[in-house]
Tab-separated table of C-alpha atoms in Angstrom:
chain	number	residue	atom	x	y	z
O	1	MET	CA	-24.263	12.375	2.040
O	2	GLN	CA	-24.435	9.080	0.101
O	3	ARG	CA	-23.069	5.732	1.284
O	4	GLU	CA	-20.561	3.921	-0.881
O	5	TYR	CA	-18.472	0.736	-0.521
O	6	LYS	CA	-14.797	1.314	0.236
O	7	LYS	CA	-12.326	-1.590	0.552
O	8	LEU	CA	-10.284	-1.896	3.751
O	9	ALA	CA	-7.141	-3.969	3.921
O	10	TYR	CA	-5.378	-5.547	6.947
O	11	LYS	CA	-1.609	-5.498	7.125
O	12	VAL	CA	1.041	-6.362	9.777
O	13	ALA	CA	3.937	-3.987	10.331
O	14	ARG	CA	7.369	-5.708	10.310
O	15	GLY	CA	10.834	-4.351	11.016
O	16	VAL	CA	9.816	-1.844	13.752
O	17	GLY	CA	11.960	-3.648	16.279
O	18	ALA	CA	11.240	-5.353	19.598
O	19	ALA	CA	11.541	-2.160	21.734
O	20	GLN	CA	8.332	-0.576	20.411
O	21	THR	CA	5.325	-1.089	18.206
O	22	LEU	CA	4.361	0.865	15.097
O	23	GLN	CA	1.651	2.538	17.070
O	24	GLU	CA	4.134	3.675	19.756
O	25	LEU	CA	6.491	4.981	17.033
O	26	LEU	CA	3.800	6.804	15.246
O	27	CYS	CA	2.297	8.424	18.296
O	28	GLY	CA	5.737	9.355	19.530
O	29	ALA	CA	6.501	10.991	16.174
O	30	VAL	CA	3.234	12.983	16.125
O	31	LYS	CA	3.850	14.150	19.683
O	32	LYS	CA	7.421	15.203	18.922
O	33	TYR	CA	6.430	16.759	15.508
O	34	HIS	CA	3.114	18.158	16.554
O	35	GLU	CA	3.116	20.732	13.703
O	36	VAL	CA	2.222	19.104	10.407
O	37	GLY	CA	4.883	21.091	8.606
O	38	SER	CA	7.646	19.433	10.731
O	39	ARG	CA	6.666	15.917	9.550
O	40	ILE	CA	6.538	16.502	5.791
O	41	HIS	CA	8.651	14.238	3.684
O	42	LEU	CA	9.867	15.969	0.498
O	43	LEU	CA	10.782	14.018	-2.532
O	44	GLY	CA	12.274	14.778	-5.956
O	45	ALA	CA	15.251	16.900	-6.886
O	46	ASP	CA	13.272	20.143	-6.197
O	47	GLY	CA	11.237	18.763	-3.301
O	48	GLY	CA	8.174	19.145	-5.434
O	49	GLU	CA	6.311	16.046	-3.981
O	50	ALA	CA	5.331	16.128	-0.401
O	51	ARG	CA	4.018	13.279	1.768
O	52	PHE	CA	2.752	13.683	5.339
O	53	VAL	CA	0.465	12.466	8.035
O	54	ASN	CA	-2.089	15.267	8.478
O	55	PHE	CA	-4.768	14.118	10.887
O	56	VAL	CA	-4.381	11.811	13.821
O	57	ARG	CA	-7.022	10.654	16.329
O	58	GLN	CA	-6.950	8.283	19.173
O	59	HIS	CA	-10.105	6.220	19.845
O	60	GLN	CA	-10.173	3.444	22.417
O	61	ALA	CA	-7.105	1.324	21.762
O	62	ALA	CA	-6.408	2.362	18.188
O	63	THR	CA	-4.778	5.338	16.431
O	64	PHE	CA	-6.381	6.704	13.241
O	65	GLY	CA	-5.179	9.178	10.700
O	66	ALA	CA	-5.003	10.423	7.128
O	67	PHE	CA	-1.879	10.359	4.967
O	68	HIS	CA	-1.664	12.710	2.045
O	69	LYS	CA	0.424	13.020	-1.160
O	70	VAL	CA	0.730	16.473	-2.717
O	71	THR	CA	2.601	17.802	-5.781
O	72	LYS	CA	3.382	21.409	-5.090
O	73	GLY	CA	2.191	23.893	-7.695
O	74	ALA	CA	0.221	21.279	-9.704
O	75	ALA	CA	-2.921	22.444	-11.460
O	76	GLN	CA	-5.845	20.187	-12.603
O	77	HIS	CA	-7.927	20.051	-15.714
O	78	VAL	CA	-11.671	20.403	-15.511
O	79	ILE	CA	-13.729	19.431	-18.512
O	80	ASN	CA	-17.304	20.613	-19.236
O	81	MET	CA	-19.157	17.419	-20.264
O	82	GLU	CA	-22.257	19.231	-21.664
O	83	GLY	CA	-23.547	19.411	-25.206
O	84	LYS	CA	-23.037	17.404	-28.366
O	85	GLY	CA	-20.103	19.240	-29.918
O	86	ASP	CA	-17.064	17.629	-31.535
O	87	SER	CA	-15.066	18.464	-28.424
O	88	TRP	CA	-15.696	19.588	-24.837
O	89	GLU	CA	-14.081	22.575	-23.317
O	90	MET	CA	-11.223	22.007	-20.835
O	91	MET	CA	-10.138	24.476	-18.239
O	92	THR	CA	-7.213	24.676	-15.902
O	93	VAL	CA	-7.933	25.086	-12.191
O	94	THR	CA	-5.243	25.999	-9.635
O	95	ALA	CA	-5.471	25.449	-5.839
O	96	LYS	CA	-3.838	28.819	-4.945
O	97	SER	CA	-5.929	31.989	-4.692
O	98	GLU	CA	-5.923	35.304	-2.907
O	99	ALA	CA	-7.982	33.747	-0.136
O	100	ARG	CA	-5.849	30.612	-0.185
O	101	PRO	CA	-2.245	31.611	-1.003
O	102	HIS	CA	-0.746	28.344	0.254
O	103	GLY	CA	-3.384	26.034	-1.303
O	104	GLU	CA	-2.378	22.878	-3.010
O	105	PHE	CA	-4.335	20.037	-4.610
O	106	VAL	CA	-4.316	16.741	-2.646
O	107	GLU	CA	-3.142	14.225	-5.197
O	108	GLY	CA	-4.033	11.213	-3.031
O	109	THR	CA	-5.222	10.223	0.478
O	110	LEU	CA	-4.691	7.040	2.402
O	111	PHE	CA	-6.705	6.446	5.605
O	112	PHE	CA	-5.133	4.284	8.315
O	113	GLY	CA	-5.837	2.758	11.668
O	114	VAL	CA	-3.007	1.326	13.785
O	115	TRP	CA	-3.192	-0.930	16.897
O	116	LYS	CA	0.207	-2.129	18.084
O	117	ASN	CA	1.723	-3.596	14.856
O	118	HIS	CA	-1.710	-4.282	13.227
O	119	VAL	CA	-2.703	-1.851	10.446
O	120	VAL	CA	-6.023	-1.346	8.684
O	121	LEU	CA	-5.938	0.996	5.755
O	122	HIS	CA	-7.939	2.305	2.800
O	123	GLN	CA	-5.682	3.028	-0.178
O	124	THR	CA	-6.507	4.718	-3.427
O	125	MET	CA	-4.929	4.453	-6.940
O	126	SER	CA	-2.926	7.647	-6.391
O	127	CYS	CA	-1.903	6.960	-2.766
O	128	ARG	CA	-0.744	3.407	-2.034
O	129	ALA	CA	0.420	1.331	0.978
O	130	GLU	CA	3.990	1.285	-0.333
O	131	GLN	CA	4.157	5.089	-0.150
O	132	PHE	CA	2.821	5.030	3.383
O	133	GLU	CA	5.385	2.309	4.172
O	134	ASP	CA	8.232	4.443	2.830
O	135	TYR	CA	6.957	7.425	4.822
O	136	LEU	CA	6.910	5.430	8.049
O	137	SER	CA	10.495	4.313	7.512
O	138	TRP	CA	11.494	7.912	6.858
O	139	LEU	CA	9.697	9.025	10.004
O	140	ALA	CA	11.503	6.385	12.062
O	141	ALA	CA	14.864	7.493	10.635
O	142	LYS	CA	14.005	11.175	11.438
O	143	LEU	CA	13.167	10.264	14.992
O	144	ALA	CA	16.461	8.365	15.408
O	145	SER	CA	18.435	11.171	13.844
O	146	ASP	CA	16.816	13.860	15.941
O	147	GLY	CA	17.340	11.772	19.038
O	148	GLY	CA	21.046	11.649	18.405
O	149	ASP	CA	21.005	7.935	17.583
O	150	ASP	CA	22.584	8.230	14.047
O	151	GLY	CA	24.774	5.193	14.660
O	152	GLY	CA	21.841	2.944	15.710
O	153	LYS	CA	19.869	0.637	13.538
O	154	VAL	CA	17.081	2.572	11.801
O	155	PRO	CA	13.875	0.485	11.226
O	156	GLN	CA	12.963	-0.349	7.647
O	157	ILE	CA	9.293	-0.800	8.095
O	158	SER	CA	7.172	-3.046	5.836
O	159	LEU	CA	3.429	-3.575	5.815
O	160	ASP	CA	3.064	-7.277	5.055
O	161	ASP	CA	0.120	-9.481	4.252
O	162	PRO	CA	-0.456	-11.831	7.291
O	163	LEU	CA	-1.811	-15.345	7.072
O	164	PRO	CA	-5.610	-15.586	7.512
O	165	LYS	CA	-6.851	-18.074	10.074
O	166	SER	CA	-8.106	-20.490	7.333
O	167	VAL	CA	-4.592	-20.608	5.808
O	168	ARG	CA	-2.793	-20.845	9.156
O	169	ALA	CA	-4.497	-24.264	9.654
O	170	LYS	CA	-2.259	-25.497	6.851
O	171	ASP	CA	0.930	-23.631	7.814
O	172	SER	CA	2.840	-26.777	8.875
O	173	GLN	CA	2.276	-28.573	5.504
O	174	PRO	CA	5.337	-28.794	3.207
O	175	VAL	CA	5.244	-26.843	-0.052
O	176	LYS	CA	5.350	-28.718	-3.318
O	177	ASN	CA	5.597	-25.851	-5.764
O	178	ILE	CA	4.901	-22.170	-6.375
O	179	LYS	CA	3.519	-20.984	-9.729
O	180	ILE	CA	3.401	-17.517	-11.106
O	181	ALA	CA	1.673	-16.786	-14.345
O	182	GLY	CA	0.294	-13.585	-15.954
O	183	THR	CA	0.326	-11.139	-18.765
O	184	LEU	CA	3.227	-8.748	-18.961
O	185	GLU	CA	2.374	-5.158	-19.391
O	186	SER	CA	4.636	-2.188	-20.223
O	187	LYS	CA	4.958	1.426	-19.212
O	188	PRO	CA	6.771	4.267	-21.052
O	189	LEU	CA	10.135	5.593	-20.021
O	190	GLY	CA	10.626	9.157	-21.192
O	191	LYS	CA	14.144	10.090	-22.295
O	192	LYS	CA	15.770	12.853	-20.316
O	193	ASP	CA	18.102	15.533	-21.775
O	194	LYS	CA	21.224	16.952	-20.044
O	195	LYS	CA	19.056	19.363	-18.069
O	196	GLY	CA	16.995	16.506	-16.645
O	197	GLN	CA	13.848	17.352	-18.541
O	198	THR	CA	11.735	14.518	-19.925
O	199	HIS	CA	10.723	14.559	-23.646
O	200	SER	CA	7.741	12.656	-24.995
O	201	ALA	CA	9.052	12.588	-28.625
O	202	ALA	CA	11.104	9.483	-28.050
O	203	PHE	CA	10.096	6.829	-25.495
O	204	ASN	CA	11.452	3.478	-24.423
O	205	PHE	CA	9.301	0.961	-22.604
O	206	THR	CA	9.852	-1.294	-19.640
O	207	PRO	CA	7.934	-4.356	-18.293
O	208	SER	CA	5.340	-3.573	-15.598
O	209	GLY	CA	2.298	-5.072	-13.946
O	210	GLY	CA	1.582	-7.357	-10.959
O	211	ALA	CA	3.094	-10.497	-12.457
O	212	TRP	CA	6.376	-8.737	-13.380
O	213	GLU	CA	6.619	-7.092	-9.955
O	214	GLY	CA	5.982	-10.450	-8.283
O	215	ILE	CA	8.739	-12.153	-10.139
O	216	LYS	CA	11.200	-9.350	-9.529
O	217	ALA	CA	10.364	-9.400	-5.822
O	218	ILE	CA	10.911	-13.189	-5.471
O	219	LEU	CA	14.084	-13.231	-7.549
O	220	LYS	CA	15.513	-10.237	-5.645
O	221	SER	CA	14.739	-12.029	-2.346
O	222	MET	CA	16.932	-14.871	-3.576
O	223	GLY	CA	19.844	-12.432	-4.270
O	224	ALA	CA	19.405	-12.197	-8.047
O	225	GLN	CA	20.506	-8.970	-9.683
O	226	ILE	CA	17.392	-7.728	-11.483
O	227	GLN	CA	17.199	-4.199	-12.923
O	228	ASP	CA	14.197	-2.150	-12.014
O	229	GLU	CA	13.829	-1.015	-15.711
O	230	ILE	CA	14.477	-3.168	-18.732
O	231	LEU	CA	14.206	-1.468	-22.139
O	232	LEU	CA	11.800	-2.917	-24.684
O	233	ALA	CA	11.662	-1.924	-28.339
O	234	SER	CA	7.979	-1.038	-28.163
O	235	ALA	CA	4.938	-1.148	-25.907
O	236	LEU	CA	3.372	-4.496	-25.157
O	237	GLU	CA	-0.287	-4.884	-25.970
O	238	ASP	CA	-2.516	-7.091	-23.893
O	239	ARG	CA	-1.666	-10.798	-24.303
O	240	ASP	CA	1.381	-9.973	-26.333
O	241	LEU	CA	3.681	-11.708	-23.859
O	242	ARG	CA	2.867	-13.971	-20.972
O	243	VAL	CA	5.281	-14.989	-18.252
O	244	ARG	CA	5.293	-18.165	-16.239
O	245	LEU	CA	7.583	-19.133	-13.368
O	246	GLU	CA	7.399	-22.386	-11.423
O	247	LEU	CA	9.481	-23.074	-8.353
O	248	SER	CA	9.331	-26.793	-7.404
O	249	CYS	CA	10.643	-28.469	-4.335
O	250	THR	CA	12.373	-31.760	-5.331
O	251	LYS	CA	13.819	-32.622	-1.996
O	252	LYS	CA	11.820	-35.429	-0.346
O	253	ASN	CA	12.333	-34.266	3.160
O	254	ALA	CA	12.012	-30.591	2.564
O	255	GLN	CA	11.516	-28.467	5.658
O	256	SER	CA	9.921	-25.423	3.960
O	257	SER	CA	6.415	-25.356	5.422
O	258	ALA	CA	3.499	-23.310	4.007
O	259	GLY	CA	3.788	-20.870	6.884
O	260	ASP	CA	7.411	-20.054	6.039
O	261	VAL	CA	6.803	-19.784	2.300
O	262	LEU	CA	3.555	-17.808	2.493
O	263	GLY	CA	5.047	-15.478	5.113
O	264	LYS	CA	7.871	-14.637	2.751
O	265	LEU	CA	5.477	-14.291	-0.152
O	266	GLY	CA	3.292	-12.041	1.986
O	267	HIS	CA	6.303	-9.762	2.364
O	268	ALA	CA	7.719	-9.885	-1.178
O	269	LEU	CA	4.357	-9.547	-2.900
O	270	ARG	CA	2.759	-7.213	-0.309
O	271	HIS	CA	2.125	-4.403	-2.878
O	272	THR	CA	0.609	-6.599	-5.618
O	273	ASP	CA	-2.989	-7.856	-5.948
O	274	GLY	CA	-1.911	-11.476	-5.659
O	275	ASP	CA	-4.154	-12.811	-8.451
O	276	PHE	CA	-1.288	-14.281	-10.516
O	277	TYR	CA	0.296	-16.924	-8.241
O	278	THR	CA	-0.608	-20.185	-6.419
O	279	VAL	CA	1.150	-22.286	-3.788
O	280	GLN	CA	0.542	-26.060	-3.875
O	281	LEU	CA	1.072	-28.122	-0.733
O	282	THR	CA	2.074	-31.811	-0.568
O	283	ASP	CA	-1.426	-32.811	0.509
O	284	GLY	CA	-2.840	-31.393	-2.758
O	285	THR	CA	-4.145	-28.126	-1.236
O	286	ILE	CA	-3.811	-25.096	-3.622
O	287	ILE	CA	-3.622	-21.698	-1.993
O	288	LYS	CA	-4.202	-18.739	-4.292
O	289	GLY	CA	-2.313	-15.459	-3.730
O	290	GLN	CA	-5.579	-13.609	-3.122
O	291	GLU	CA	-6.282	-15.917	-0.173
O	292	ILE	CA	-3.530	-14.318	1.838
O	293	LYS	CA	-4.943	-10.840	1.179
O	294	ILE	CA	-7.168	-9.878	4.066
O	295	GLU	CA	-9.544	-7.291	2.571
O	296	ARG	CA	-13.190	-6.452	2.895
O	297	PRO	CA	-15.562	-3.724	1.561
O	298	PHE	CA	-17.363	-1.501	4.119
O	299	ARG	CA	-20.065	1.045	3.434
O	300	VAL	CA	-19.031	4.575	4.498
O	301	GLU	CA	-20.597	7.947	4.185
O	302	CYS	CA	-19.178	10.065	1.250
O	303	SER	CA	-19.628	13.579	0.043
O	304	ASP	CA	-18.927	13.995	-3.738
O	305	ARG	CA	-17.534	10.435	-3.571
O	306	LEU	CA	-14.951	11.364	-0.918
O	307	PRO	CA	-15.281	9.410	2.341
O	308	SER	CA	-15.850	11.291	5.602
O	309	LEU	CA	-13.221	10.837	8.302
O	310	GLU	CA	-15.717	9.884	10.972
O	311	SER	CA	-17.424	7.226	8.922
O	312	MET	CA	-14.139	5.786	7.654
O	313	PHE	CA	-12.667	5.520	11.122
O	314	LYS	CA	-15.888	3.871	12.351
O	315	ALA	CA	-15.623	1.237	9.596
O	316	MET	CA	-11.950	0.662	10.568
O	317	MET	CA	-12.934	0.140	14.251
O	318	GLU	CA	-15.514	-2.415	13.105
O	319	PHE	CA	-12.938	-4.193	10.932
O	320	PHE	CA	-10.427	-4.322	13.888
O	321	GLU	CA	-13.063	-5.811	16.135
O	322	GLU	CA	-14.030	-8.342	13.501
O	323	LEU	CA	-10.357	-9.414	13.025
O	324	VAL	CA	-9.972	-9.844	16.818
O	325	LYS	CA	-13.219	-11.732	17.123
O	326	ASN	CA	-12.409	-14.244	14.357
O	327	GLN	CA	-8.890	-14.629	15.702
O	328	THR	CA	-7.133	-13.315	12.640
O	329	ILE	CA	-5.512	-10.889	15.157
O	330	ILE	CA	-4.361	-12.718	18.271
O	331	GLU	CA	-3.110	-10.507	21.130
O	332	GLN	CA	-3.157	-10.877	24.891
O	333	ASP	CA	-4.639	-7.401	25.388
O	334	ALA	CA	-8.272	-6.829	24.525
O	335	PHE	CA	-9.085	-4.390	21.752
O	336	GLY	CA	-11.716	-1.786	22.750
O	337	ASN	CA	-14.837	-3.510	24.000
O	338	THR	CA	-13.761	-6.826	22.489
O	339	LYS	CA	-13.015	-9.455	25.045
């Protein structure tokens, strides 16, 4: 095995409710739905996309696991990158075989560790925190429904960016302004026929990218009606269009502190990289969006570039202990061997 750097991120679960923690909810769900097949969340009109927690392990105070995304029946292309020809041969590989009749390709995997409402995770391009977040809300709803509590309030769980200790020192300072600036990107929208099939012959485009998602999230949190998809005549090239939004506080005795504002931004922009906005405080301090992202690379053992479960969970334990030690996580109970 080779050792490679993998980035771990720290999040805080919100919306679970005061009666239990995310860890209690997750452990309760795994105990109730102990067979993996009973905790699969199917998506799409034909249920072709499946999301599920596959592997769960308890170690000391924390719960660790792997969350998978699968598209049923999907094949993969394999290309032979040998030789100097004008083209390389491509082959189609399927997961199903006589020896593996129920095989499916894993489209993406997210590794997670949970202690109370504290979450450490390693996400990939094809399996993101927002998908795990949606799954946790679905799992909470399933538990409530199967428990006969259909009329109760079902948790809508979010995995927010908490304030690091260095930023918390400024959380009582009033906010002067928030600036968002970045390049707008675009993504294609395929046109569908009456049968619901998408055709690539005629495409529309809609804005996309971190800056656009950030602006939408902030405006929606203010009650603005923003469509998820806005049609553009053609695709945007890099630097074709830049967007800038500045929210200024003009009230002299404003009560909006950095803690309040950054907490809301940590929720609204939790699924973006945060490199496109800044918050300026009245004392002149400028806090960049990336500063409220608590992330760090760890070296883990990998086989064919895929991390091993044991090494990943060991790195997550180390990250948890580090977060407790530097007081990013503050709890009355000790975590593991950390006093």
